[in-house]
Coordinates of C-alpha atoms in Angstrom, one line a residue:
Chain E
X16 CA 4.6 11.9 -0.2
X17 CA 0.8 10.9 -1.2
X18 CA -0.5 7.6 0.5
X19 CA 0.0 5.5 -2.4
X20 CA 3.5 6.9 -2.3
X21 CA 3.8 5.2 1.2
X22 CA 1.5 2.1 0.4
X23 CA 4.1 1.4 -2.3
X24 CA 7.3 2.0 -0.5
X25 CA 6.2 -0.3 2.0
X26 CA 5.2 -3.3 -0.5
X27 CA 8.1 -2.9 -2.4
X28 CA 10.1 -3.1 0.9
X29 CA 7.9 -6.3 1.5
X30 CA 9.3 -7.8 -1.4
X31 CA 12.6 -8.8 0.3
X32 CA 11.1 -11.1 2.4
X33 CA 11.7 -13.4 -0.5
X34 CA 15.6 -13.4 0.0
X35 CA 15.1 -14.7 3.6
X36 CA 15.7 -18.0 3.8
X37 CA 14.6 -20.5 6.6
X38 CA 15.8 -23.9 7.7
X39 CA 12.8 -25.7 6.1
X40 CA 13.7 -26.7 3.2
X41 CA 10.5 -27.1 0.7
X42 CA 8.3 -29.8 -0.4
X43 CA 11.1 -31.4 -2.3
X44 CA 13.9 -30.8 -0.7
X45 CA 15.2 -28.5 -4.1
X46 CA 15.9 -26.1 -2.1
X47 CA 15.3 -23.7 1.4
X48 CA 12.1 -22.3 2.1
X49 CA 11.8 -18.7 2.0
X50 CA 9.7 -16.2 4.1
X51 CA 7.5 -14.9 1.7
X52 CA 6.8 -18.3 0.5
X53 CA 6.2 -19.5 4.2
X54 CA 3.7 -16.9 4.6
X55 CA 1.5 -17.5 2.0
X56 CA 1.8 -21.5 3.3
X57 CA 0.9 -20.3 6.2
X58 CA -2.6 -17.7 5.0
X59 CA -3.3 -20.8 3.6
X60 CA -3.6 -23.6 6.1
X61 CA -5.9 -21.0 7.9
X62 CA -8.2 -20.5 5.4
X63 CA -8.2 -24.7 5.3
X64 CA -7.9 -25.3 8.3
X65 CA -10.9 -22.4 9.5
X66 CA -13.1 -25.7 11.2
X67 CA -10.6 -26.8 13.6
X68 CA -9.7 -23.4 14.8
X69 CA -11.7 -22.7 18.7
X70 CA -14.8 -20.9 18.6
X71 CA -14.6 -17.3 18.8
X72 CA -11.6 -17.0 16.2
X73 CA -11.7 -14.1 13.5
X74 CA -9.9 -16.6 10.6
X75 CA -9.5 -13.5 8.5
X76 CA -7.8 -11.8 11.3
X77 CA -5.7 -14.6 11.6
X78 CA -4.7 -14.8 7.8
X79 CA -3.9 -11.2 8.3
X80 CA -1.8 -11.7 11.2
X81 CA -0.1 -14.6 9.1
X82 CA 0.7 -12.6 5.4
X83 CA 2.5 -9.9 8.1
X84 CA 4.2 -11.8 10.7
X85 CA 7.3 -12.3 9.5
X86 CA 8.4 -9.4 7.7
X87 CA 10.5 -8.4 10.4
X88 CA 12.9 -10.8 9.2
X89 CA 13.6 -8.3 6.5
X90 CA 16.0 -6.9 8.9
X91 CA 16.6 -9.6 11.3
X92 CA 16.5 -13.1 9.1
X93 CA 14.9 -16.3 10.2
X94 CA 15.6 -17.5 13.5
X95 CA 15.6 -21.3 13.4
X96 CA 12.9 -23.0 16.2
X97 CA 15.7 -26.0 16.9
X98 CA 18.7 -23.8 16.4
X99 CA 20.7 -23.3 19.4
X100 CA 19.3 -26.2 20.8
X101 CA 16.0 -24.2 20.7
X102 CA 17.2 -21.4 23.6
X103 CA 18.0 -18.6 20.2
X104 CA 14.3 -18.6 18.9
X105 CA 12.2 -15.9 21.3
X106 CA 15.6 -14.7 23.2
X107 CA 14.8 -11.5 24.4
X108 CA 17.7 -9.7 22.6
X109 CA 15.9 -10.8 18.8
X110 CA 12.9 -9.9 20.2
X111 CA 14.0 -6.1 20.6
X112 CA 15.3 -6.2 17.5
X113 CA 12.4 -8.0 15.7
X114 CA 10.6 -4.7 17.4
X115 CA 12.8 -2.5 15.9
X116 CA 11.9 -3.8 12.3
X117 CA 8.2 -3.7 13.0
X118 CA 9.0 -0.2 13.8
X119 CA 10.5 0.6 10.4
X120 CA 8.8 -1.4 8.0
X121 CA 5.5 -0.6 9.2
X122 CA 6.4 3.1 9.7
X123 CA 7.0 3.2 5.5
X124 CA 2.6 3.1 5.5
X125 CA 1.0 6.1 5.8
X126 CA 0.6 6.6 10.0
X127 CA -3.0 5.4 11.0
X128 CA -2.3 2.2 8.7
X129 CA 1.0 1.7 9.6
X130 CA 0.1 1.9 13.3
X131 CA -2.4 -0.8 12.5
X132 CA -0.6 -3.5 11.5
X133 CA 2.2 -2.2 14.1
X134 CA -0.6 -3.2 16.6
X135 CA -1.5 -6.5 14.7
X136 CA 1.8 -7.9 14.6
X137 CA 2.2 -7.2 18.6
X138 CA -0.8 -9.1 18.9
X139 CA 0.2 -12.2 17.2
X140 CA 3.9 -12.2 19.2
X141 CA 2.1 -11.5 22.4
X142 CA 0.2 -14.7 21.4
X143 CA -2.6 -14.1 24.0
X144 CA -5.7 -13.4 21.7
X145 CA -7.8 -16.1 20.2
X146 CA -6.9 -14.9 16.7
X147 CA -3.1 -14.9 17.3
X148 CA -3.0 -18.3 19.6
X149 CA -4.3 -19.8 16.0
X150 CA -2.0 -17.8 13.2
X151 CA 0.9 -18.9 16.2
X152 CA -0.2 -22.9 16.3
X153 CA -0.5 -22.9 12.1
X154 CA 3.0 -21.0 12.2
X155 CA 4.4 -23.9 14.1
X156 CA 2.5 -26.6 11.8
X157 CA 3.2 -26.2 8.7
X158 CA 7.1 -26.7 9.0
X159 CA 6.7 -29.5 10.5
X160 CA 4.6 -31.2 8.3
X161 CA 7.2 -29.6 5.1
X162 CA 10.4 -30.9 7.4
X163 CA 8.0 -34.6 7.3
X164 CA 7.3 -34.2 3.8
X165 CA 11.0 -33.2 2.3
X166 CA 12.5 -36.2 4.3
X167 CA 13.7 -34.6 7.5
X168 CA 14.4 -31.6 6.6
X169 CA 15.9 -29.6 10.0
X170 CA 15.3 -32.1 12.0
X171 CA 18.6 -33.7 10.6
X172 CA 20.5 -30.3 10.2
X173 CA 20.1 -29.7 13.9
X174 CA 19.6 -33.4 15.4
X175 CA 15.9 -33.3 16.9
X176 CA 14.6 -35.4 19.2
X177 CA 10.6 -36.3 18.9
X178 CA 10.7 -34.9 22.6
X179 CA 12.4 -31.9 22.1
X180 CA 9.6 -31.4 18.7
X181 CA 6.9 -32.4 21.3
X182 CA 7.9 -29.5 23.8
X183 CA 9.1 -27.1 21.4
X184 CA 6.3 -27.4 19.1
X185 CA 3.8 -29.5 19.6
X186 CA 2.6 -27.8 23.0
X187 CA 2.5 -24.5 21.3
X188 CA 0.3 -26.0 18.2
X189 CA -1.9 -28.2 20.7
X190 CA -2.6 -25.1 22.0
X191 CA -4.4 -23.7 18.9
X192 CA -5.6 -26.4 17.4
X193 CA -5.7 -29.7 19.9
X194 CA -6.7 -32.3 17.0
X195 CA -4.8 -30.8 14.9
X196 CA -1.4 -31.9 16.9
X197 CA -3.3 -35.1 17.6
X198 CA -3.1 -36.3 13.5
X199 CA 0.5 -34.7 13.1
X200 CA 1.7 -36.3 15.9
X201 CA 0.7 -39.6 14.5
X202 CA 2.1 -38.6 11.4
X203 CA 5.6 -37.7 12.0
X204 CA 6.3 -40.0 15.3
X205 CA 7.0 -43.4 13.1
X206 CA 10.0 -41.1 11.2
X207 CA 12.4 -40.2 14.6
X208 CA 11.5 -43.9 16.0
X209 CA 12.6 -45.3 12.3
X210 CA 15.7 -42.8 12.5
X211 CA 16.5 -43.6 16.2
X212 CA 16.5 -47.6 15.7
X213 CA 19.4 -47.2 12.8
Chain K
X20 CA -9.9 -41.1 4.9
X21 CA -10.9 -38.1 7.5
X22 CA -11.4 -34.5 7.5
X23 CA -8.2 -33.7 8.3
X24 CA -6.6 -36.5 5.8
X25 CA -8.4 -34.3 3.0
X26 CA -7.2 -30.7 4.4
X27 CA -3.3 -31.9 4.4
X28 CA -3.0 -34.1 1.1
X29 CA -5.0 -30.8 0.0
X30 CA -2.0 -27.9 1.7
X31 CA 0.6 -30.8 0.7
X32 CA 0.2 -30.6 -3.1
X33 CA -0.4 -26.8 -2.3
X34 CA 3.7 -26.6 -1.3
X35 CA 4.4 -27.5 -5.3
X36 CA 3.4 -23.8 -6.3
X37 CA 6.4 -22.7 -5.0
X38 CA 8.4 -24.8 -7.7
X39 CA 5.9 -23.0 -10.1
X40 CA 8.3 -20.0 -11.9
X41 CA 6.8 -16.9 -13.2
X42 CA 8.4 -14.2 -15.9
X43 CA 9.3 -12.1 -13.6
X44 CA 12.4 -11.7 -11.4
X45 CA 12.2 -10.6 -7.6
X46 CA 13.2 -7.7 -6.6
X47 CA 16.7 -7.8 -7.0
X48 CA 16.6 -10.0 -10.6
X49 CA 18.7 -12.4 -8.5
X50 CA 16.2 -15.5 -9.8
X51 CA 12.7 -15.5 -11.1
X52 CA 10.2 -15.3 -8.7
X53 CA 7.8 -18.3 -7.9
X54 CA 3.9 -18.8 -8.1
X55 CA 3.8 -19.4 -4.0
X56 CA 5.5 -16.3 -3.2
X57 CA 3.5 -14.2 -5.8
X58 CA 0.7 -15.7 -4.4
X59 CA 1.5 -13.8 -0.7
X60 CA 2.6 -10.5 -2.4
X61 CA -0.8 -10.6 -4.2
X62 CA -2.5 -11.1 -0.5
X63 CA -0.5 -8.1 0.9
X64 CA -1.3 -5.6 -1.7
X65 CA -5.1 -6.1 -1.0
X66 CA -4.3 -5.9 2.6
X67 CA -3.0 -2.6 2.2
X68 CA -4.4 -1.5 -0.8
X69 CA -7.7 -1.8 0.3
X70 CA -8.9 1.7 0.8
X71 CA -8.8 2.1 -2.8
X72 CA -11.3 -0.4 -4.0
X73 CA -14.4 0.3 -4.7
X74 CA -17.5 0.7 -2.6
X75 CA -18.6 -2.7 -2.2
X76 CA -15.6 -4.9 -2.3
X77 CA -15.2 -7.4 0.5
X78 CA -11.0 -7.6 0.9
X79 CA -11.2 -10.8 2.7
X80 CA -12.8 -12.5 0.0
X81 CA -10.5 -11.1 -2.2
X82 CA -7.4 -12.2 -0.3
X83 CA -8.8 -15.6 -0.2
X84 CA -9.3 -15.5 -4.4
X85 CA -5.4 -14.4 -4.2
X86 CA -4.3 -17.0 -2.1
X87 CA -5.9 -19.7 -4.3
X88 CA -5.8 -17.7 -8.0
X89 CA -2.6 -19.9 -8.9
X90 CA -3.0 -23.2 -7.6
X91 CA -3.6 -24.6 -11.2
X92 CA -0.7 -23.9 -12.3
X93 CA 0.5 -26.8 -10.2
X94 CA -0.4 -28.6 -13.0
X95 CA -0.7 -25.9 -15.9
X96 CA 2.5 -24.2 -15.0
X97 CA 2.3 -20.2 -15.5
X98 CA 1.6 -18.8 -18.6
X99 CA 3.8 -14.9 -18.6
X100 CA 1.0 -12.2 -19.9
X101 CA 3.2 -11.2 -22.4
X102 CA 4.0 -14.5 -24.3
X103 CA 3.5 -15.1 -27.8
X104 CA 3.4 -11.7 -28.0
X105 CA 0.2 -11.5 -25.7
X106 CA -1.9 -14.3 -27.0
X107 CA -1.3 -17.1 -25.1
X108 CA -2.4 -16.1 -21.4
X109 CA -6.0 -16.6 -21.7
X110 CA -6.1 -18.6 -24.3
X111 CA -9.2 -21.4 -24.9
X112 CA -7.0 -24.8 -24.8
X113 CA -4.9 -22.9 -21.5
X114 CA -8.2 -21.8 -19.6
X115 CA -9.8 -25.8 -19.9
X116 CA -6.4 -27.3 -18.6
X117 CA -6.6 -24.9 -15.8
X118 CA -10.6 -26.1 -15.2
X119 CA -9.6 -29.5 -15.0
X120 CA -6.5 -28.6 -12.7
X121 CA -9.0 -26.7 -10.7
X122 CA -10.9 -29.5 -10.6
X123 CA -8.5 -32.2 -9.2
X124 CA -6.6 -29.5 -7.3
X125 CA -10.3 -28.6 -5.1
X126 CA -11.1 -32.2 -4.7
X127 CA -8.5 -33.5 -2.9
X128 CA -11.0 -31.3 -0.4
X129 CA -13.7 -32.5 1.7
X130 CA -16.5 -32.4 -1.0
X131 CA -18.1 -29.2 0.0
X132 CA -15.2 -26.7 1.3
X133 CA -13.7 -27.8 -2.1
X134 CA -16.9 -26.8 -4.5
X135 CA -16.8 -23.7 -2.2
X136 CA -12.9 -22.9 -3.2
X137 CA -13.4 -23.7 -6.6
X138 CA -16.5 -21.4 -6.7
X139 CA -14.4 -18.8 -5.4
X140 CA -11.5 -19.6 -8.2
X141 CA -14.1 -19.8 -11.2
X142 CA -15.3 -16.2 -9.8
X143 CA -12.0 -15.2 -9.6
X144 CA -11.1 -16.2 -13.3
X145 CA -14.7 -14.6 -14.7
X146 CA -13.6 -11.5 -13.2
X147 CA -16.8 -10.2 -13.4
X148 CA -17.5 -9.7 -9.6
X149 CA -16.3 -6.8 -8.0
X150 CA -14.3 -8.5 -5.1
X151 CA -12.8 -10.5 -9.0
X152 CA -12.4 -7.5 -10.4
X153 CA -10.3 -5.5 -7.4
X154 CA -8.2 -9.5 -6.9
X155 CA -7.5 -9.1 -10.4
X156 CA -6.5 -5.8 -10.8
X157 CA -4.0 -6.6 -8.1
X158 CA -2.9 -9.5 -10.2
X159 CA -1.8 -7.5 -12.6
X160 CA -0.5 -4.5 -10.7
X161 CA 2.7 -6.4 -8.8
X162 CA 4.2 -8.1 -11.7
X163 CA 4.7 -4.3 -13.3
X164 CA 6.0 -2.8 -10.2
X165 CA 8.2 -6.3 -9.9
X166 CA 9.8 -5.9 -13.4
X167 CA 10.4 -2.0 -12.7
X168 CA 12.3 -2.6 -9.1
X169 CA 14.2 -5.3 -11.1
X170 CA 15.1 -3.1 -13.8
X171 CA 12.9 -4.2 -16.6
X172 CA 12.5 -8.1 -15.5
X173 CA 9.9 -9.5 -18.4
X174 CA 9.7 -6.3 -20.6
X175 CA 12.8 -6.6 -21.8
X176 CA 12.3 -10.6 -22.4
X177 CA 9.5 -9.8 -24.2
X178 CA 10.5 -6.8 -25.5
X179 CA 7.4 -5.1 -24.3
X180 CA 6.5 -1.5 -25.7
X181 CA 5.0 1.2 -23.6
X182 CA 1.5 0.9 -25.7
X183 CA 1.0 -3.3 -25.1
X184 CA 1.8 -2.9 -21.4
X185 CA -1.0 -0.3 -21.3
X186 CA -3.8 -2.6 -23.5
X187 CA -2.4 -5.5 -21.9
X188 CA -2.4 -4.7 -18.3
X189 CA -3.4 -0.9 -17.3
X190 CA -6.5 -1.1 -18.6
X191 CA -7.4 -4.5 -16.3
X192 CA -5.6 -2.3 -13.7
X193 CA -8.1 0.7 -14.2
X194 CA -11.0 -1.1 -14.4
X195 CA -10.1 -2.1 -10.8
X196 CA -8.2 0.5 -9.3
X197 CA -7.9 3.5 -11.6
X198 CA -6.2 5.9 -8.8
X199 CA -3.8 3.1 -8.9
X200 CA -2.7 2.6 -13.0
X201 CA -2.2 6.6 -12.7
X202 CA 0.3 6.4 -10.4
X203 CA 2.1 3.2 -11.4
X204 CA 2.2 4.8 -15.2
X205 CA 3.7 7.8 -14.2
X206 CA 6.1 5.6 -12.4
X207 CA 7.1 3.0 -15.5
X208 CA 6.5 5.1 -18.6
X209 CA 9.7 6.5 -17.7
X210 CA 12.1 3.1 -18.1
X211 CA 10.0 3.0 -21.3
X212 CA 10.7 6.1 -22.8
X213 CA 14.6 6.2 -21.6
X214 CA 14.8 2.4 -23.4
X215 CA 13.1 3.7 -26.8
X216 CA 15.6 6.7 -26.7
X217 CA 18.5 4.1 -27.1

């Protein structure tokens, strides 16, 4: 196999990230989101959203970490943040197996590249680094304001309370980007108290 | 209205690309892919393409013109390469409708990150720069490889011949990655050639 043999195996491998589908359904509410989709969302708000990120962040290390981070779900699928009244996402036993994938589909590259991004995507699920403690708070954003946007979205499909959002998510994107959670939070709140009053 | 009011009325319209279809199916030909999704396989491939570029070429600046390349078709809606038997992509009345969706798409903005981003676009549609001439050769490498994982996709729409895919699209592809139109070629001429046999 030459290297562009391996370069192409793995994007064409990439390519079924389209067919995963997550619980956020899209701007409209036409139909689920899908992974691929998601991700570019995602490269996106970092390149946007570069000022509010702390000092000291690489934003194009962080849009790198963001077009990769979720093609384990090639092999795994999505695992919904409120599912399982939010104990399935980051249970250890998807975490091996999210592993796994990164194994695999990073494995198609030719080694020294491969092992690359093998060590980039560890980076952002370890969520330690500046670089990944941004991709991580955009990767917890941007549904959120899609789910506010579409009308609800899976906050309906799997009853969410604006305190379970709060802890779930909000910590984790207050993290990243403090005024960032600051303006969502204002955003969304006035949608669960106008649900909860009916 | 504040920074951040700009930034997300800016990545809300964004979401629309993904309602945005293109000629060409994923990789499966289970439904035609969308402009959003396109958008992160183009971001990918210069991610892991990159050691083929030329000397010179800055890859984060070309994944930014990848992530944005599409946006006015928000407005413009995508116009497939091999339409009107090759003349309307690119043509005059297409390329000012896309200026002025450029136009409003950017200045939903804060005024100078969005002349910055639509800098970036109009470089990325002159395709005269080398990081717009790598971003654009990408453009046109993953809708090939697309149709041929998805057993023909738009060729056979279009009814494509071997010799318009190569004036239409290898030679944009060799002008910024030539190692790269080899390989595809030797790849697709084959579904070509066993077609034409029929």
């Amino acid at each position: 196999m030459t290297r562009l043999d391996q370069q192409f195996a793995f994007l064409a491998e990439a390519e079924k990230l389209k067919s995963v589908t997550r619980a956020t359904p899209i701007h409209d509410a036409s139909r689920p989101e899908n992974s691929g989709e998601h991700s570019w969302s995602l490269a996106l708000y970092a390149l946007v959203l570069a000022d509010h990120a702390p000092e000291g962040v690489d934003v194009n290390r962080a849009i790198r970490m963001l077009l990769l981070h979720d093609l384990v779900e090639i092999d795994v699928g999505d695992v919904p943040i409120h599912s399982q009244n939010g104990a399935a996402h980051g249970a250890p036993e998807i975490a091996a197996a999210e592993a796994r994938a990164a194994e695999r589909i990073f494995g198609l590259l030719p080694q020294e590249q491969g092992a690359a991004l093998l060590d980039l995507w560890h980076e952002f699920e370890a969520n330690e680094s500046a670089d990944a403690i941004f991709a991580k708070s955009l990767d917890r954003v941007q549904p959120v304001l899609l789910n506010h946007l579409s009308g609800g979205g899976s906050w309906v499909e799997y009853d969410v309370q604006f305190g379970q959002l709060e802890s779930r998510v909000g910590q984790k994107i207050a993290r990243g980007l403090p005024g960032v959670w600051d303006w969502v939070k204002a955003k969304v709140e006035p949608w669960f108290a106008a649900r909860d009053r009916v």
